[in-house]
Coordinates of C-alpha atoms and ligand atoms in Angstrom, one line a residue:
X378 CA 135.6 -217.3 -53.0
X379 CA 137.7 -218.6 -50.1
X380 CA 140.5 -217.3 -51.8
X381 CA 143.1 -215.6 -48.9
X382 CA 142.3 -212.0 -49.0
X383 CA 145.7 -209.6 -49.0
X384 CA 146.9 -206.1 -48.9
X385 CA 149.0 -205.6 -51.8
X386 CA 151.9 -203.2 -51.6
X387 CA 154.7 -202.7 -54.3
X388 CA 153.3 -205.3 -56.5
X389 CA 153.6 -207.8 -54.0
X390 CA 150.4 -209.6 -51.7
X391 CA 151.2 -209.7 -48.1
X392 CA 149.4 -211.1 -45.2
X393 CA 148.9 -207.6 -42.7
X394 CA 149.9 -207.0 -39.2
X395 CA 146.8 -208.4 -37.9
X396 CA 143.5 -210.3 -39.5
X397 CA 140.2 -209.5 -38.7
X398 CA 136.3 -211.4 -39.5
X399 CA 134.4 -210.1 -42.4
X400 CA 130.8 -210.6 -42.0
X401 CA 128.3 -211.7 -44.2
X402 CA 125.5 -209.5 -43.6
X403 CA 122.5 -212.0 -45.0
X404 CA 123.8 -214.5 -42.5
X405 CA 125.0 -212.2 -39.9
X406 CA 128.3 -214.6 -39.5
X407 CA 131.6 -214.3 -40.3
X408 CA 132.7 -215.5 -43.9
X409 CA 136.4 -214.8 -44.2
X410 CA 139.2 -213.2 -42.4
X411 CA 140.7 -209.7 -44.1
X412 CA 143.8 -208.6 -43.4
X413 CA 144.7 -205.6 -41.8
X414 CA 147.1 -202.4 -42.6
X415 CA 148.8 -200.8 -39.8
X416 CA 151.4 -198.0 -39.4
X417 CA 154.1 -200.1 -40.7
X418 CA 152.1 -201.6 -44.1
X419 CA 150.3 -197.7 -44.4
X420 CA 153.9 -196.4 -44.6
X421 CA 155.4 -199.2 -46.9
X422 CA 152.3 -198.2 -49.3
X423 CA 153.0 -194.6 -49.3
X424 CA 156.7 -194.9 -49.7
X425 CA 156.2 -197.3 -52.3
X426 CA 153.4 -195.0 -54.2
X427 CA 156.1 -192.4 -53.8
X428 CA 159.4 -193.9 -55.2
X429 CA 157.0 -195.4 -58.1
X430 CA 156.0 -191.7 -58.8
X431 CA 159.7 -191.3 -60.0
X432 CA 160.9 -194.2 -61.1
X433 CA 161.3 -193.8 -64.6
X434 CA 159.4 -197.2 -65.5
X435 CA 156.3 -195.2 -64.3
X436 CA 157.5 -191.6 -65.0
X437 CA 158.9 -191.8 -68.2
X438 CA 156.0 -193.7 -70.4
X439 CA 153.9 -191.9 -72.4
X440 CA 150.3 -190.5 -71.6
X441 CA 149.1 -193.2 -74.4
X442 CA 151.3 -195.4 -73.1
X443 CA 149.3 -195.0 -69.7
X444 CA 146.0 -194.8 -71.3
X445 CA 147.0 -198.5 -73.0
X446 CA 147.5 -199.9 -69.6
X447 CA 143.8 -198.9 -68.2
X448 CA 142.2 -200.2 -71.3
X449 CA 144.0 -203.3 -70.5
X450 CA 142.3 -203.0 -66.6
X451 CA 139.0 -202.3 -68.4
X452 CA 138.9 -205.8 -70.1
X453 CA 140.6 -207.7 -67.2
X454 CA 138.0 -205.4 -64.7
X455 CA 135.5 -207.0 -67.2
X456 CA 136.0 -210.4 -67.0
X457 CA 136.9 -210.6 -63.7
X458 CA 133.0 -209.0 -62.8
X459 CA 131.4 -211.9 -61.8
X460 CA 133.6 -213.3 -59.5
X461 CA 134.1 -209.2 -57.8
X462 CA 130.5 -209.3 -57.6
X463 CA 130.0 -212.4 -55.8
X464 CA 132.4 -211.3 -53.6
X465 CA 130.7 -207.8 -53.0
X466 CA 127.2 -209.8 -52.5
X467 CA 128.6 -212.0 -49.9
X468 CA 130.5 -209.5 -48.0
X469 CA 128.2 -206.3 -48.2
X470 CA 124.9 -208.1 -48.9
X471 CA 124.2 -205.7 -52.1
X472 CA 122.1 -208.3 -54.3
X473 CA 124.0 -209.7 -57.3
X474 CA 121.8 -208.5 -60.0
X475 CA 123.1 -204.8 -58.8
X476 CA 126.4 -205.6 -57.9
X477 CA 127.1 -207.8 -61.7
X478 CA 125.8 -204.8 -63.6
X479 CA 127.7 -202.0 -61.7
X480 CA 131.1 -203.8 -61.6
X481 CA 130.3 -204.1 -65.6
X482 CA 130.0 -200.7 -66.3
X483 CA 132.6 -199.3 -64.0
X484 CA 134.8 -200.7 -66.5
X485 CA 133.4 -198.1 -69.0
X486 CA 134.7 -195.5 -66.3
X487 CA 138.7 -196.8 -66.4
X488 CA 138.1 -197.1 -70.6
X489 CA 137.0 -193.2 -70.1
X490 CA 139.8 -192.2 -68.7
X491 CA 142.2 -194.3 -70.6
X492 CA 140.9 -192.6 -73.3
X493 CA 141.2 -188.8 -71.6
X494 CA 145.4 -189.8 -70.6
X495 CA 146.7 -188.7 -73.8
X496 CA 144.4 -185.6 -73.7
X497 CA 145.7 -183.6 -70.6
X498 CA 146.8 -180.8 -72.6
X499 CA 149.0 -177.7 -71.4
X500 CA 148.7 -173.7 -72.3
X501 CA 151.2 -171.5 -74.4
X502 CA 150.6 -168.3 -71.9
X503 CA 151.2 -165.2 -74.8
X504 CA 152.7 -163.1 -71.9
X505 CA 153.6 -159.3 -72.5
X506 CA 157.1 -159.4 -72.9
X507 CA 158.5 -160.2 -76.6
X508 CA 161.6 -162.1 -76.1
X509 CA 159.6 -164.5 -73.9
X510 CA 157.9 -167.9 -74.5
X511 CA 155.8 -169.2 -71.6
X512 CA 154.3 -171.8 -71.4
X513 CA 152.6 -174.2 -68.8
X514 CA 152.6 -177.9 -68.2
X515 CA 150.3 -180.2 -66.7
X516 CA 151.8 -182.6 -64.4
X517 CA 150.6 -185.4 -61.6
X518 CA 149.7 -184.2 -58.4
X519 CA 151.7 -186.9 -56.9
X520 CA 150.7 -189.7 -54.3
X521 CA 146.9 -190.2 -53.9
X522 CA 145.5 -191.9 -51.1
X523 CA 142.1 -193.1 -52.5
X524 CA 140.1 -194.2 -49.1
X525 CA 136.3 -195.2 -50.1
X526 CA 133.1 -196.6 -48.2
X527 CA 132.0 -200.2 -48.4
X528 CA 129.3 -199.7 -50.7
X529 CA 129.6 -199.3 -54.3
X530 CA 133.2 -199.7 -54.0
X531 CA 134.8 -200.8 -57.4
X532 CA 132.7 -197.6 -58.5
X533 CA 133.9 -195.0 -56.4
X534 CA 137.3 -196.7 -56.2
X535 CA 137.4 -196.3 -60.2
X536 CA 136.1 -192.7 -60.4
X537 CA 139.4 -191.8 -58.3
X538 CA 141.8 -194.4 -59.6
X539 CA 140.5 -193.4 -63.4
X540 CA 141.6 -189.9 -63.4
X541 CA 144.7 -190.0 -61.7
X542 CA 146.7 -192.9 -63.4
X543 CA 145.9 -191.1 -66.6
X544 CA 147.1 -187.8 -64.9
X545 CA 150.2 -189.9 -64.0
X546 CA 149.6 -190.2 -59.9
X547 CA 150.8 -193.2 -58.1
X548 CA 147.3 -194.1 -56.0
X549 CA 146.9 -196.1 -52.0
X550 CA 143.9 -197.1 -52.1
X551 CA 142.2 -197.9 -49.0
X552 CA 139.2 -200.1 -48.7
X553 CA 136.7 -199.9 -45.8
X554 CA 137.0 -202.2 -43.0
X555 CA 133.9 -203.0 -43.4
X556 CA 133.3 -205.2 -46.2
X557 CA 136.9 -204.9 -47.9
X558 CA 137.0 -207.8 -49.9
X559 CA 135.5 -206.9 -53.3
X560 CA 138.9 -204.5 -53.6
X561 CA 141.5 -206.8 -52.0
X562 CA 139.9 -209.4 -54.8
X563 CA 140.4 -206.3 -57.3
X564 CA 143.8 -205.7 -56.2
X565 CA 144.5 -209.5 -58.2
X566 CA 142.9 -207.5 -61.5
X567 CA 145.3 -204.7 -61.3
X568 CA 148.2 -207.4 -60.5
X569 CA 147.9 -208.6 -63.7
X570 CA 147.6 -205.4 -65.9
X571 CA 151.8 -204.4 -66.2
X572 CA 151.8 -201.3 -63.8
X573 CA 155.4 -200.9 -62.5
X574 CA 155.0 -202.0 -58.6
X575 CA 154.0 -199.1 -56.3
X576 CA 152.2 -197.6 -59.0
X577 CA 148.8 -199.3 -57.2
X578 CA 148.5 -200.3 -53.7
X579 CA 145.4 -201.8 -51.9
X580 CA 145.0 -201.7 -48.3
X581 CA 142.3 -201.9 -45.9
X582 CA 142.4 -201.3 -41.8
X583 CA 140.6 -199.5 -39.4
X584 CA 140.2 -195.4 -39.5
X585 CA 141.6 -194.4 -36.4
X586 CA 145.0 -196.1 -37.2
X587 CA 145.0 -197.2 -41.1
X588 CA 142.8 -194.1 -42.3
X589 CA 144.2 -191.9 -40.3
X590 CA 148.3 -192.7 -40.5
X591 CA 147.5 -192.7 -44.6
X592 CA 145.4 -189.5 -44.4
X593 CA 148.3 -187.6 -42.2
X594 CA 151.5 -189.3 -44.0
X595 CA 154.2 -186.4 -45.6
X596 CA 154.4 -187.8 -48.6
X597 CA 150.9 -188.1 -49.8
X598 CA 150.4 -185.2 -51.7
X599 CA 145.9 -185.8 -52.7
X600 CA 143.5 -187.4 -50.3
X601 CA 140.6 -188.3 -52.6
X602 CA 137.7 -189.2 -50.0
X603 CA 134.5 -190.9 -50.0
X604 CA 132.6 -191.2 -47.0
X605 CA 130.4 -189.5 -44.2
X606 CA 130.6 -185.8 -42.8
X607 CA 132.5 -187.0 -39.9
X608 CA 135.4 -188.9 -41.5
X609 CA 136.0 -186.0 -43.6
X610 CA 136.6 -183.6 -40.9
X611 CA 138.5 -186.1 -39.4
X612 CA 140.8 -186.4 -42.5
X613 CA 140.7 -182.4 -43.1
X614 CA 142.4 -182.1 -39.9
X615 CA 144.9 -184.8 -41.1
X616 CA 146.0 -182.8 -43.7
X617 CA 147.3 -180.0 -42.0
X618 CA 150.7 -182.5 -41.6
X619 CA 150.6 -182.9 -45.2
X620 CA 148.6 -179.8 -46.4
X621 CA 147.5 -182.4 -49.1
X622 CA 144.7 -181.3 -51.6
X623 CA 141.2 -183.0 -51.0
X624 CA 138.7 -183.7 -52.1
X625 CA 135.4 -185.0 -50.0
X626 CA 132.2 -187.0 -51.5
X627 CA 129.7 -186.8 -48.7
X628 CA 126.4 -188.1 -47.8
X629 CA 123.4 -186.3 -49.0
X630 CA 119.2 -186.1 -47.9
X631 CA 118.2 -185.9 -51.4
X632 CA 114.3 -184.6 -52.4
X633 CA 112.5 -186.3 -54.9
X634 CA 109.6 -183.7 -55.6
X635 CA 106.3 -184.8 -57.4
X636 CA 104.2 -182.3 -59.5
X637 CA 100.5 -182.8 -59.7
X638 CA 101.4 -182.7 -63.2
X639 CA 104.1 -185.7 -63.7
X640 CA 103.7 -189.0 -64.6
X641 CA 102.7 -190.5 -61.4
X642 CA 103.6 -194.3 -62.4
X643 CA 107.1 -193.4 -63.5
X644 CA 107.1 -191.4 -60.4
X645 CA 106.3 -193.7 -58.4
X646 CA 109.1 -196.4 -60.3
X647 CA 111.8 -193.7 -59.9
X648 CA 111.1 -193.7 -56.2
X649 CA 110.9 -196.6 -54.9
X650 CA 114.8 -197.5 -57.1
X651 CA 115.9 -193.7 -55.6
X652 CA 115.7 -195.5 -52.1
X653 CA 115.3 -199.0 -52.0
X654 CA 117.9 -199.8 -54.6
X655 CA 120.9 -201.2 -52.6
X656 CA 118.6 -201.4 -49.6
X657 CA 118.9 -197.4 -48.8
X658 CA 122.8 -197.6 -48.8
X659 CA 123.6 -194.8 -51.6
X660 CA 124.9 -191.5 -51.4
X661 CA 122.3 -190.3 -53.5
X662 CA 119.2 -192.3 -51.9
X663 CA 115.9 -190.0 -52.7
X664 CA 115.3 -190.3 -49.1
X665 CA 112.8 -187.4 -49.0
X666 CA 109.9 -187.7 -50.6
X667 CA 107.8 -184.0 -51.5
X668 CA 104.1 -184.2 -52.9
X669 CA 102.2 -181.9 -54.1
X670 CA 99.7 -182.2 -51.5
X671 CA 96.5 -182.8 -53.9
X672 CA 98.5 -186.3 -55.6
X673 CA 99.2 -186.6 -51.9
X674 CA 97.1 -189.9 -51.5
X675 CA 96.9 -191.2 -55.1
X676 CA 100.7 -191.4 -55.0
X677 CA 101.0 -193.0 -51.5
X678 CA 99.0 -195.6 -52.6
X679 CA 100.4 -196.8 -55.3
X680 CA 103.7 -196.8 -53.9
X681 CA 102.8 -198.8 -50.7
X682 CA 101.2 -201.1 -53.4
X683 CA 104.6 -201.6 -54.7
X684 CA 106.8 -201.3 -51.8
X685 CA 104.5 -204.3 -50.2
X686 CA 105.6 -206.5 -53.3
X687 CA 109.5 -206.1 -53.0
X688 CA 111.4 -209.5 -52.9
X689 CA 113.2 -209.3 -49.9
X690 CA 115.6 -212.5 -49.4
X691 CA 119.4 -214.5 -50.5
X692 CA 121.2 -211.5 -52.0
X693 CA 122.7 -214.5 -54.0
X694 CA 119.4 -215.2 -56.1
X695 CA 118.9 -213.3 -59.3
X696 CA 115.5 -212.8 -58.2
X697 CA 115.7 -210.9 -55.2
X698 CA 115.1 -207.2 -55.2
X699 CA 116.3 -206.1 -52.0
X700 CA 118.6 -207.9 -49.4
X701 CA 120.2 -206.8 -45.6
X702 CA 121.9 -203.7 -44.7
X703 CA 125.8 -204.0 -44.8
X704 CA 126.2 -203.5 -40.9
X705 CA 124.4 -203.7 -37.1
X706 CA 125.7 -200.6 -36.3
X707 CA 123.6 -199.1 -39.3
X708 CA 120.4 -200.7 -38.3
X709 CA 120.6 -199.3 -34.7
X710 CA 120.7 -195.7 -36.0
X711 CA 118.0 -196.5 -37.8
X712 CA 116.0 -198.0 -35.2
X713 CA 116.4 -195.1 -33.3
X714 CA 115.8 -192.4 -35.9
X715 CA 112.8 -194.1 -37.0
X716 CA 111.5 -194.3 -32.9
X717 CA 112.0 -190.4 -32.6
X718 CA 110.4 -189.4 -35.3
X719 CA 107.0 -191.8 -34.4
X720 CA 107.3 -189.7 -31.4
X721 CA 107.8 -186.5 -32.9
X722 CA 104.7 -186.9 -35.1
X723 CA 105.5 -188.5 -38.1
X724 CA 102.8 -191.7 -39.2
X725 CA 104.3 -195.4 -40.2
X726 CA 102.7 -196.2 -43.5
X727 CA 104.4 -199.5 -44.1
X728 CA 108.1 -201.2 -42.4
X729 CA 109.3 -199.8 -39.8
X730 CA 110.8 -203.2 -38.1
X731 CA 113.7 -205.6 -38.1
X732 CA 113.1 -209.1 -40.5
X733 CA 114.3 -212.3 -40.3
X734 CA 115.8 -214.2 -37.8
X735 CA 119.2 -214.4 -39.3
X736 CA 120.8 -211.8 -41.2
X737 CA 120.8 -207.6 -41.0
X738 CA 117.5 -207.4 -42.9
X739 CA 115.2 -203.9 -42.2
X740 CA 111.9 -204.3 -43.9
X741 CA 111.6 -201.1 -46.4
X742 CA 109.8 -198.1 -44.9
X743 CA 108.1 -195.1 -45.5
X744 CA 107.2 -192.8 -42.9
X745 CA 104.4 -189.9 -43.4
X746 CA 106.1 -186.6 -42.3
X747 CA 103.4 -184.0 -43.3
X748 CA 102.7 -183.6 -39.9
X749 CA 106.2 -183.5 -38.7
X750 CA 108.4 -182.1 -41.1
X751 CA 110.8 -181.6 -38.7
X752 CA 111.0 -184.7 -37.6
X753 CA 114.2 -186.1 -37.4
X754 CA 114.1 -188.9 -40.4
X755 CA 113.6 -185.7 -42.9
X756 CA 117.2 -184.3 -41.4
X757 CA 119.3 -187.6 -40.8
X758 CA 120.9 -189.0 -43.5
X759 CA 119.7 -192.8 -42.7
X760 CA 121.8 -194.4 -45.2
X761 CA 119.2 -197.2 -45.1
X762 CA 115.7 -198.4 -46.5
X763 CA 113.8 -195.1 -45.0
X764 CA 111.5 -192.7 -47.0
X765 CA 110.1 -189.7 -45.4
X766 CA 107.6 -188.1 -46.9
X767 CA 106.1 -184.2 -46.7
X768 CA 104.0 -181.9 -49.1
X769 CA 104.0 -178.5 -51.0
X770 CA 101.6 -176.0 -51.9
X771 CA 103.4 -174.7 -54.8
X772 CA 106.7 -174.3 -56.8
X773 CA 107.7 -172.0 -54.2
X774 CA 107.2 -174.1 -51.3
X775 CA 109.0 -176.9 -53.2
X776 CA 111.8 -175.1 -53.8
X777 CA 112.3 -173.9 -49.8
X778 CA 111.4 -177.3 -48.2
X779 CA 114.0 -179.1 -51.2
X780 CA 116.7 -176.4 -50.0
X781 CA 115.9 -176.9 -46.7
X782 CA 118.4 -179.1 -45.6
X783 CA 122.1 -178.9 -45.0
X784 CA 123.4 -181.3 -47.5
X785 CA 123.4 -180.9 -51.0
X786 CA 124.1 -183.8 -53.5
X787 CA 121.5 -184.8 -55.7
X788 CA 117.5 -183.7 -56.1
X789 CA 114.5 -185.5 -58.3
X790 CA 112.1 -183.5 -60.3
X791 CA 108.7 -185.1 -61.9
X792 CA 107.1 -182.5 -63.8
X793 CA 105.7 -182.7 -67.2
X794 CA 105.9 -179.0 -67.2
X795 CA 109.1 -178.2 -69.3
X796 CA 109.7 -174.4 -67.9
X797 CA 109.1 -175.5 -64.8
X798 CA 111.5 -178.3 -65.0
X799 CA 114.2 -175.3 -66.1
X800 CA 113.1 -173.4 -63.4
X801 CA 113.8 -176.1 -60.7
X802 CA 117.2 -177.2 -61.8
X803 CA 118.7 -173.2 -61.2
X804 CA 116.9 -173.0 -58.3
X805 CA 117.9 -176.6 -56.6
X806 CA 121.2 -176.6 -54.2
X807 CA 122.2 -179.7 -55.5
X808 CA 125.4 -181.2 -57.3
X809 CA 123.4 -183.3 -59.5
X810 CA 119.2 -182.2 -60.5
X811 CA 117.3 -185.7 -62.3
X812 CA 114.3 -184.4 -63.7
X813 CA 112.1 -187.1 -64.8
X814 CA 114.6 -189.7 -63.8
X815 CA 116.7 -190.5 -61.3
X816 CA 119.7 -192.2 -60.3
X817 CA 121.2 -191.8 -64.1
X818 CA 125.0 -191.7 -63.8
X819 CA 127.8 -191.7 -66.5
X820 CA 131.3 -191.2 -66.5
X821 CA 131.2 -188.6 -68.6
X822 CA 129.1 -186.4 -66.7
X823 CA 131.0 -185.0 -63.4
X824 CA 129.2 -185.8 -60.0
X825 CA 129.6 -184.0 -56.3
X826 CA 127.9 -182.3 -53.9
X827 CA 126.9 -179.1 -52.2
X828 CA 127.6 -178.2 -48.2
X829 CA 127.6 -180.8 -46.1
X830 CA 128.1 -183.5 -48.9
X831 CA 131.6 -182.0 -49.7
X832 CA 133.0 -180.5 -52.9
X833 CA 135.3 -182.0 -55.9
X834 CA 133.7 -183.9 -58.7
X835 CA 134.3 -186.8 -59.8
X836 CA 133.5 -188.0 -63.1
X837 CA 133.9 -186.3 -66.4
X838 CA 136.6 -184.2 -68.2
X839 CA 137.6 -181.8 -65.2
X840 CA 137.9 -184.3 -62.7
X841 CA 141.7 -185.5 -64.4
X842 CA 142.6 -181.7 -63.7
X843 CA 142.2 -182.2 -59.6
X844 CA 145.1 -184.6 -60.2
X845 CA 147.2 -182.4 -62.0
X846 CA 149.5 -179.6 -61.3
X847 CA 150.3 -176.8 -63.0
X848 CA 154.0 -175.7 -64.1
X849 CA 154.8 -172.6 -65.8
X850 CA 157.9 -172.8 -67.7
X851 CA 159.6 -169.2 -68.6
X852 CA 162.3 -169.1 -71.9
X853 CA 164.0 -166.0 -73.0
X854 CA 164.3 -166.1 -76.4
X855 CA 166.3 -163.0 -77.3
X856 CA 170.2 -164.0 -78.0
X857 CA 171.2 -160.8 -76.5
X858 CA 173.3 -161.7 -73.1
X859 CA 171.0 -160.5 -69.7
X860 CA 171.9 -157.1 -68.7
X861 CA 174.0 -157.0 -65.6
X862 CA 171.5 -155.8 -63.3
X863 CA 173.8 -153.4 -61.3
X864 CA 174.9 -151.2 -64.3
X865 CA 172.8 -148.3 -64.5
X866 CA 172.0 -147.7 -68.1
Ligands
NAD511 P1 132.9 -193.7 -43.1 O1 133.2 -192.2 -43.3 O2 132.7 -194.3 -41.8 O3 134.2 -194.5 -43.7 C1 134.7 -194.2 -45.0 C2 136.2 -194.6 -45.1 O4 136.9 -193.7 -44.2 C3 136.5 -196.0 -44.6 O5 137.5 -196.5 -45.4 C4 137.1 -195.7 -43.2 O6 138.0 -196.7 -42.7 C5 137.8 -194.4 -43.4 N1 138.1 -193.7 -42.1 C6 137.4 -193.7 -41.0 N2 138.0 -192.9 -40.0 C7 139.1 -192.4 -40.6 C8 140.1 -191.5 -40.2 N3 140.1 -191.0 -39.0 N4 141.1 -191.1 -41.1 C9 141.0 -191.6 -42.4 N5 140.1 -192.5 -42.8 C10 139.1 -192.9 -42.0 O7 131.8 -194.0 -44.2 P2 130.8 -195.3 -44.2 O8 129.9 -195.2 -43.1 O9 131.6 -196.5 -44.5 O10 130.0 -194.9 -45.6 C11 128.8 -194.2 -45.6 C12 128.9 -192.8 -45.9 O11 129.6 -192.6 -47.2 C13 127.6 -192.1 -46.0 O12 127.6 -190.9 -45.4 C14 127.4 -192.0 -47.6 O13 126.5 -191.0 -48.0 C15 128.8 -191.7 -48.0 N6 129.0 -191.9 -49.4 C16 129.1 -190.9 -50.3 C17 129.3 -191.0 -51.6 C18 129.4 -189.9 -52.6 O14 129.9 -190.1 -53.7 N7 129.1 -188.7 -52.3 C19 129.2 -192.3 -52.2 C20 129.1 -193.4 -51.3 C21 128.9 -193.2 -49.9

């Protein structure tokens, strides 16, 4: 676990330009030192990714040949899980019995795409001239600069680095300053799987300098981003010195709506993992919570019952349910989100305060927001431990207050009502509708958001395409010479 932590850029580890403390966020104390990626390393990375691109022990191998090599990172990703999932536990204080099972299966998302490389097929275009064959190619887009959050890392590291090795991209890949050590670990996985050097980089640095110098460089030709609203504007403007494609994975205020009809106990189950699972910190956190208002109580009830009974403590033990938030910074905003909207109206039904001594720990909350539905809990995106809860009369008024917000990333139906269930997933704005379950993800089913939580997918069959590029390829087929086009006939 000590191990030095280093960037690694054209297959070889190097220190950084600087170092900076990692901090272990059920301790609140620093736990190991990360190295850091300036101009000078962000540029070696790029030009690296770039001559890899072309270099013909990269270019020149076969789609299958490509395909071999993830199923090879697959395994390695495998066996390497437990040690990248103590790592994330220390460093991001997600508990081990989520971070062991999600670094498992995101080795089912690089077997996916190892298993799509050979399958990125190209067109023969039946154009309307006879003594022409057309036809068009698929080919990488070029040098992707992967840059993810600290949470779920390996996961949303793998649904960008998946797609475009079997498309053929060379990838920088930047971890998060906060928290970059489960990656910088992985960058020892992907040292030992055979890619040509260049082909993978793995840096880490600050956003202002790291982020921003990868997001703007020339030769970076796809900026695959994870992250909040912000950033991404941040790295749209970027791109204007590149006029790179991107694509953005944003936050979300997801609903989780309740029919009078549903089952309330699996309800109640989907809930509390839609927003307590990884303490809050999820993209797709069911962080609003919409009753019909006659279950109103029942429901309330039982989930206080249950959100009373959490194990909160060492993110380390296999029995702990729920550990600290990854940073300070995060528990200030909520501190003060959850202060406003007490003021604006809304009722504390349980949390609501800081725990522990030591450690970033926020006790799991829900706040009742029937009388303040405007409050500002129901708009924020928290990306913490904080439910906020409102009712509806009817399907109509589901639908509205659901809509009525502007991100658009995932949404929770419990309904026992099958037409109703159809009816809900046209009418949600959401990238992703669970009904009767939530949380459910699998690489072969694509994932993204509406409005503010970006656009892209990632995930699934299409999501190889967005790192590809299309070439048309014209042949005359007539043995007749070309006419001279200055002789009139
Ligand atoms: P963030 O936007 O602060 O940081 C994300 C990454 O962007 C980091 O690597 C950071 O260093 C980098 N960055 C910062 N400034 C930059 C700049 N100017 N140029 C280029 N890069 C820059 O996000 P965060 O607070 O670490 O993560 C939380 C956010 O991520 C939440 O909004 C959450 O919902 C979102 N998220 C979305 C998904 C999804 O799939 N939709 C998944 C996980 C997290």
């Amino acid at each position: 676990m000590k191990a030095p932590f280093q960037l690694y850029i054209d297959g070889r580890f190097e220190s950084g330009a600087a170092s900076f403390e990692s901090i272990n966020p059920a301790s609140g104390q620093g736990w190991a030192q990360m190295p850091e990626a300036r101009s000078d390393e962000v540029n070696r990375a790029v030009e690296a990714a770039h001559r890899a691109l072309h270099d013909p022990a990269w270019a020149e191998l076969t789609a299958s040949q490509r395909g071999k090599l993830l199923y090879k990172l697959a395994d390695l990703l495998e066996q390497a899980a437990p040690e990248l999932a103590a790592i994330e536990t220390v460093d991001t204080g997600k508990i081990i019995r989520e971070t062991r099972s999600q670094i498992a299966y995101v080795a089912e998302y690089y077997r996916y795409y190892a298993g799509v490389a050979d399958k990125i097929e190209g067109q023969f275009i039946p154009v309307d001239k006879p003594d022409m064959n057309v036809w068009m190619t698929r080919e990488p887009v070029g040098v992707v600069a992967a840059i993810v959050p600290w949470n779920s890392q390996l996961f949303l590291s793998a649904v960008k680095l998946g797609p475009a090795l079997a498309a053929g991209c060379t990838v920088v890949l930047k971890a998060s300053e906060e928290a970059p050590g489960p990656l910088l670990a992985f960058a020892r996985v992907l040292d030992q799987v055979g890619f040509p050097a260049g082909v993978v980089n793995v840096i880490t640095g600050f956003g202002p300098e790291c982020g921003a110098v990868l997001s703007s460089h020339p030769k970076v030709a796809h900026i695959a981003f994870t992250g909040g609203p912000e950033t991404a504007q941040r790295i749209v403007g970027n791109s204007a010195n590149n006029l790179a494609k991107v694509s953005l994975e944003l936050g979300g205020k997801s609903p989780l709506m309740v029919f009078a009809d549903a089952d309330l106990d699996s309800a109640v189950n989907a809930q509390l993992a839609a927003v307590f699972a990884a303490s809050g910190q999820s993209c797709v956190a069911g962080s609003r919570l919409l009753l019909q208002a006659s279950i109103k109580d029942r429901f309330l009830e039982r989930l206080i019952e249950k959100v009373k009974a959490i194990r909160i403590g060492d993110p380390q033990d296999m029995a702990t349910e729920y550990g600290p938030l990854c940073t300070v910074r995060q528990i200030s905003t909520i501190e003060r989100v959850v202060a406003s909207s007490l003021a604006q109206g809304a009722r504390l039904l349980v949390g609501g305060q800081r725990l522990e001594a030591v450690g970033h720990f926020y006790a799991p909350t829900v706040l009742d927001c029937s009388q303040a539905p405007q409050a500002d809990s129901m708009r924020i995106e928290l990306f913490g431990p904080v439910l906020s809860v409102d009712v509806f009369h009817d399907e109509q008024d589901a639908i509205a207050k659901a809509n009525d917000t502007d991100y658009g990333l995932a949404a929770g139906v419990f309904t026992t009502q099958l037409t109703r269930a159809h009816r809900l997933s046209k009418a949600l704005r959401a990238g992703v509708v669970w009904l009767n379950t939530y949380r459910a993800i699998s690489p072969l089913a694509s994932f993204g958001g509406f409005g503010l939580s970006g656009h892209g997918r990632e995930g699934g069959l299409a999501a190889v395409l967005d790192y590809t590029t299309t070439k048309t390829v014209w042949l005359r087929t007539s043995d007749e010479p070309m006419a001279d086009p200055f002789v009139m006939r």
